[in-house]
């Protein structure tokens, strides 16, 4: 809405100011408790790194989660970073519509996370993880079929709600299974692996969008997303999510 009202450059100043205000709020209001750091028994950084990889190698559940997230992050980065802005420009011609769509997905995600926080303990983690991941793909199909904007907006809200429980489930599993003294190196490795494919997704999608167009690429990404997440049903290791 601000882009439409005052222009892109002016909105960047407001955006920068919001970050400065956020930093000031954290600096003033957040107090970090003093912690006693235990000395590590390992001899150095590479020993710690080696032990981190050894831990991951022995935990198939975490490895499978990382593998799925690497693929879906590739698709999400291609979609959000390249395809969606191009789609908004070519089909709608409006930054307002793009903003509404992103806001709908974000708001849906917040709602989904709140609902999962309220009712998640009653649900199967495995069933929730797989089914919600599959529902997220509805966004790709709605855009690929060039549905009316209100229908696409509804699909964005549904996809956002479905995405809400995913990171809480993944984070809970990681914190339950990783020893406290190894969390830094293992969570760092998991995060790096999960984000590794995102720049590649943007690079490849830019090339493919120019050569094949929006609809074939959206259909392909939707199929990849749905097949990747649906395949989790047939991976026995992921059923350990409920343990």
Tab-separated table of C-alpha atoms in Angstrom:
chain	number	residue	atom	x	y	z
A	1	UNK	CA	0.000	0.000	0.000
A	2	UNK	CA	2.846	2.402	0.842
A	3	UNK	CA	4.565	1.715	-2.501
A	4	UNK	CA	1.385	2.734	-4.274
A	5	UNK	CA	0.961	5.807	-2.056
A	6	UNK	CA	4.468	7.301	-1.726
A	7	UNK	CA	6.756	5.381	-4.112
A	8	UNK	CA	9.346	2.644	-3.734
A	9	UNK	CA	12.329	4.785	-2.687
A	10	UNK	CA	10.402	6.451	0.139
A	11	UNK	CA	9.210	3.097	1.439
A	12	UNK	CA	12.840	1.957	1.676
A	13	UNK	CA	13.507	4.818	4.123
A	14	UNK	CA	10.548	3.721	6.245
A	15	UNK	CA	11.783	0.123	6.072
A	16	UNK	CA	15.264	1.150	7.210
A	17	UNK	CA	13.793	3.171	10.085
A	18	UNK	CA	11.741	0.177	11.221
A	19	UNK	CA	14.925	-1.897	11.495
A	20	UNK	CA	16.622	0.850	13.513
A	21	UNK	CA	13.628	1.030	15.881
A	22	UNK	CA	13.649	-2.768	16.257
A	23	UNK	CA	17.371	-2.771	17.071
A	24	UNK	CA	16.857	-0.028	19.670
A	25	UNK	CA	13.976	-1.941	21.282
A	26	UNK	CA	16.127	-5.067	21.619
A	27	UNK	CA	19.099	-3.079	22.959
A	28	UNK	CA	16.983	-1.331	25.584
A	29	UNK	CA	14.460	-3.983	26.591
A	30	UNK	CA	16.239	-7.352	26.314
A	31	UNK	CA	18.466	-8.476	29.164
A	32	UNK	CA	20.658	-11.512	28.527
A	33	UNK	CA	21.242	-13.626	31.668
A	34	UNK	CA	24.822	-14.299	32.627
A	35	UNK	CA	25.683	-17.891	31.723
A	36	UNK	CA	28.453	-20.150	32.952
A	37	UNK	CA	30.198	-21.643	29.934
A	38	UNK	CA	31.659	-25.092	30.500
A	39	UNK	CA	35.015	-25.781	28.927
A	40	UNK	CA	34.856	-28.054	25.900
A	41	UNK	CA	36.681	-31.357	26.088
A	42	UNK	CA	37.464	-31.189	22.375
A	43	UNK	CA	40.797	-29.904	21.193
A	44	UNK	CA	39.678	-27.498	18.495
A	45	UNK	CA	37.226	-26.304	15.899
A	46	UNK	CA	37.761	-29.141	13.415
A	47	UNK	CA	37.295	-31.752	16.140
A	48	UNK	CA	33.983	-30.138	17.035
A	49	UNK	CA	32.974	-29.986	13.375
A	50	UNK	CA	33.890	-33.635	12.849
A	51	UNK	CA	31.846	-34.670	15.868
A	52	UNK	CA	28.914	-32.636	14.583
A	53	UNK	CA	28.934	-34.398	11.212
A	54	UNK	CA	29.347	-37.743	12.978
A	55	UNK	CA	26.247	-36.996	15.067
A	56	UNK	CA	24.196	-36.089	11.981
A	57	UNK	CA	25.389	-39.206	10.176
A	58	UNK	CA	23.909	-41.337	12.946
A	59	UNK	CA	20.514	-39.622	13.012
A	60	UNK	CA	18.547	-40.480	9.905
A	61	UNK	CA	15.466	-38.528	11.010
A	62	UNK	CA	17.328	-35.205	11.056
A	63	UNK	CA	19.036	-36.010	7.758
A	64	UNK	CA	15.705	-36.773	6.085
A	65	UNK	CA	14.149	-33.548	7.381
A	66	UNK	CA	17.121	-31.578	6.054
A	67	UNK	CA	16.879	-33.297	2.655
A	68	UNK	CA	13.165	-32.457	2.318
A	69	UNK	CA	13.688	-28.869	3.432
A	70	UNK	CA	16.564	-28.411	0.956
A	71	UNK	CA	14.256	-29.346	-1.926
A	72	UNK	CA	11.283	-27.288	-0.739
A	73	UNK	CA	13.527	-24.280	0.006
A	74	UNK	CA	14.834	-24.505	-3.560
A	75	UNK	CA	11.252	-24.316	-4.842
A	76	UNK	CA	10.183	-21.629	-2.350
A	77	UNK	CA	13.164	-19.411	-3.190
A	78	UNK	CA	12.487	-19.763	-6.909
A	79	UNK	CA	8.838	-18.918	-6.317
A	80	UNK	CA	9.120	-16.048	-3.845
A	81	UNK	CA	12.327	-14.506	-5.152
A	82	UNK	CA	11.667	-14.572	-8.903
A	83	UNK	CA	8.440	-16.110	-10.156
A	84	UNK	CA	5.947	-14.330	-7.887
A	85	UNK	CA	7.246	-10.791	-8.611
A	86	UNK	CA	7.340	-11.572	-12.361
A	87	UNK	CA	3.809	-13.003	-12.147
A	88	UNK	CA	2.536	-9.909	-10.323
A	89	UNK	CA	4.148	-7.630	-12.887
A	90	UNK	CA	2.970	-9.490	-15.995
A	91	UNK	CA	-0.477	-10.692	-14.896
A	92	UNK	CA	-1.709	-8.156	-12.343
A	93	UNK	CA	0.554	-5.184	-13.023
A	94	UNK	CA	0.173	-4.091	-9.410
A	95	UNK	CA	2.476	-3.923	-6.412
A	96	UNK	CA	-0.629	-3.693	-4.215
A	97	UNK	CA	-1.812	-7.149	-5.319
A	98	UNK	CA	1.669	-8.584	-4.702
A	99	UNK	CA	1.732	-7.028	-1.239
A	100	UNK	CA	-1.719	-8.386	-0.426
A	101	UNK	CA	-0.679	-11.869	-1.509
A	102	UNK	CA	2.523	-11.890	0.558
A	103	UNK	CA	0.634	-10.441	3.537
A	104	UNK	CA	-2.003	-13.172	3.192
A	105	UNK	CA	0.661	-15.891	3.245
A	106	UNK	CA	2.454	-14.288	6.189
A	107	UNK	CA	-0.726	-13.716	8.167
A	108	UNK	CA	-1.840	-17.272	7.463
A	109	UNK	CA	1.499	-18.580	8.736
A	110	UNK	CA	1.125	-16.657	12.003
A	111	UNK	CA	-2.396	-18.026	12.429
A	112	UNK	CA	-1.227	-21.567	11.628
A	113	UNK	CA	1.573	-21.349	14.191
A	114	UNK	CA	-0.828	-20.039	16.863
A	115	UNK	CA	-3.328	-22.831	16.154
A	116	UNK	CA	-0.577	-25.426	16.290
A	117	UNK	CA	0.620	-23.987	19.586
A	118	UNK	CA	-2.895	-24.340	20.985
A	119	UNK	CA	-3.780	-27.789	19.641
A	120	UNK	CA	-0.491	-29.336	18.480
A	121	UNK	CA	-0.065	-31.690	21.438
A	122	UNK	CA	-3.246	-33.504	20.435
A	123	UNK	CA	-2.021	-34.110	16.894
A	124	UNK	CA	0.404	-36.562	15.349
A	125	UNK	CA	3.580	-34.716	14.424
A	126	UNK	CA	4.176	-37.004	11.468
A	127	UNK	CA	0.657	-36.620	10.057
A	128	UNK	CA	0.704	-32.863	10.610
A	129	UNK	CA	4.161	-32.440	9.075
A	130	UNK	CA	3.374	-34.408	5.912
A	131	UNK	CA	-0.186	-33.200	5.336
A	132	UNK	CA	0.552	-29.520	5.975
A	133	UNK	CA	3.632	-29.621	3.738
A	134	UNK	CA	1.476	-31.038	0.940
A	135	UNK	CA	-1.217	-28.377	1.411
A	136	UNK	CA	1.384	-25.601	0.951
A	137	UNK	CA	1.606	-26.587	-2.733
A	138	UNK	CA	-1.963	-25.308	-3.317
A	139	UNK	CA	-0.422	-21.881	-3.848
A	140	UNK	CA	1.474	-23.058	-6.930
A	141	UNK	CA	-1.576	-24.669	-8.505
A	142	UNK	CA	-3.768	-21.609	-7.957
A	143	UNK	CA	-1.269	-19.373	-9.750
A	144	UNK	CA	-0.548	-21.911	-12.515
A	145	UNK	CA	-4.270	-22.093	-13.332
A	146	UNK	CA	-4.514	-18.267	-13.439
A	147	UNK	CA	-7.469	-18.256	-11.052
A	148	UNK	CA	-9.191	-14.956	-10.189
A	149	UNK	CA	-7.257	-12.889	-7.662
A	150	UNK	CA	-9.684	-13.494	-4.731
A	151	UNK	CA	-9.283	-17.261	-5.229
A	152	UNK	CA	-5.485	-16.920	-5.327
A	153	UNK	CA	-5.652	-14.813	-2.155
A	154	UNK	CA	-7.682	-17.563	-0.445
A	155	UNK	CA	-5.122	-20.156	-1.587
A	156	UNK	CA	-2.350	-17.982	-0.120
A	157	UNK	CA	-4.094	-17.887	3.255
A	158	UNK	CA	-4.599	-21.670	3.209
A	159	UNK	CA	-0.965	-22.264	2.236
A	160	UNK	CA	0.177	-19.895	4.975
A	161	UNK	CA	-1.892	-21.642	7.650
A	162	UNK	CA	-0.482	-24.987	6.501
A	163	UNK	CA	3.086	-23.658	6.672
A	164	UNK	CA	2.631	-22.360	10.222
A	165	UNK	CA	3.247	-25.665	12.099
A	166	UNK	CA	6.221	-26.826	9.983
A	167	UNK	CA	9.102	-24.920	11.566
A	168	UNK	CA	7.807	-25.441	15.135
A	169	UNK	CA	7.767	-29.212	14.511
A	170	UNK	CA	11.263	-29.199	12.986
A	171	UNK	CA	12.693	-27.013	15.762
A	172	UNK	CA	11.100	-29.139	18.488
A	173	UNK	CA	12.619	-32.312	17.037
A	174	UNK	CA	16.066	-30.716	16.729
A	175	UNK	CA	16.034	-29.403	20.292
A	176	UNK	CA	14.834	-32.763	21.638
A	177	UNK	CA	17.439	-34.836	19.811
A	178	UNK	CA	20.579	-32.696	19.786
A	179	UNK	CA	22.626	-32.642	23.024
A	180	UNK	CA	22.842	-29.156	24.546
A	181	UNK	CA	26.636	-28.970	24.228
A	182	UNK	CA	26.470	-29.756	20.479
A	183	UNK	CA	23.557	-27.560	19.436
A	184	UNK	CA	25.644	-24.704	18.080
A	185	UNK	CA	27.611	-26.689	15.531
A	186	UNK	CA	24.752	-29.035	14.547
A	187	UNK	CA	22.059	-26.373	14.244
A	188	UNK	CA	24.523	-24.301	12.218
A	189	UNK	CA	25.160	-27.246	9.900
A	190	UNK	CA	21.426	-27.937	9.540
A	191	UNK	CA	20.695	-24.266	8.795
A	192	UNK	CA	23.492	-24.039	6.244
A	193	UNK	CA	22.274	-27.162	4.458
A	194	UNK	CA	18.658	-25.965	4.476
A	195	UNK	CA	19.641	-22.610	2.944
A	196	UNK	CA	22.225	-23.986	0.551
A	197	UNK	CA	19.768	-24.514	-2.302
A	198	UNK	CA	17.977	-21.155	-2.042
A	199	UNK	CA	20.413	-19.043	-4.146
A	200	UNK	CA	20.476	-21.833	-6.717
A	201	UNK	CA	16.675	-21.823	-6.857
A	202	UNK	CA	16.629	-18.105	-7.641
A	203	UNK	CA	19.349	-18.413	-10.269
A	204	UNK	CA	17.777	-21.365	-12.083
A	205	UNK	CA	14.239	-19.978	-11.936
A	206	UNK	CA	15.319	-16.702	-13.524
A	207	UNK	CA	16.773	-18.563	-16.480
A	208	UNK	CA	13.815	-20.947	-16.804
A	209	UNK	CA	11.209	-18.183	-16.510
A	210	UNK	CA	12.761	-16.356	-19.458
A	211	UNK	CA	12.916	-19.500	-21.626
A	212	UNK	CA	9.743	-21.423	-20.724
A	213	UNK	CA	7.297	-18.898	-19.298
A	214	UNK	CA	5.342	-18.739	-16.065
A	215	UNK	CA	2.728	-21.471	-16.400
A	216	UNK	CA	5.002	-24.431	-17.300
A	217	UNK	CA	7.415	-23.439	-14.531
A	218	UNK	CA	4.678	-23.064	-11.916
A	219	UNK	CA	3.241	-26.467	-12.860
A	220	UNK	CA	6.689	-28.048	-12.641
A	221	UNK	CA	7.473	-26.455	-9.264
A	222	UNK	CA	4.060	-27.411	-7.896
A	223	UNK	CA	4.606	-31.020	-8.972
A	224	UNK	CA	8.111	-31.126	-7.454
A	225	UNK	CA	6.831	-29.659	-4.188
A	226	UNK	CA	3.868	-32.019	-3.954
A	227	UNK	CA	5.844	-35.144	-4.891
A	228	UNK	CA	8.660	-34.294	-2.471
A	229	UNK	CA	6.347	-33.764	0.468
A	230	UNK	CA	3.996	-36.644	-0.395
A	231	UNK	CA	6.964	-39.027	-0.611
A	232	UNK	CA	7.444	-38.504	3.130
A	233	UNK	CA	4.488	-40.853	3.673
A	234	UNK	CA	6.650	-43.725	2.423
A	235	UNK	CA	9.784	-42.884	4.450
A	236	UNK	CA	9.666	-44.989	7.643
A	237	UNK	CA	12.312	-42.857	9.360
A	238	UNK	CA	10.019	-39.829	9.409
A	239	UNK	CA	7.493	-41.696	11.534
A	240	UNK	CA	9.970	-41.186	14.364
A	241	UNK	CA	8.616	-37.631	14.502
A	242	UNK	CA	5.939	-39.005	16.848
A	243	UNK	CA	8.433	-40.538	19.261
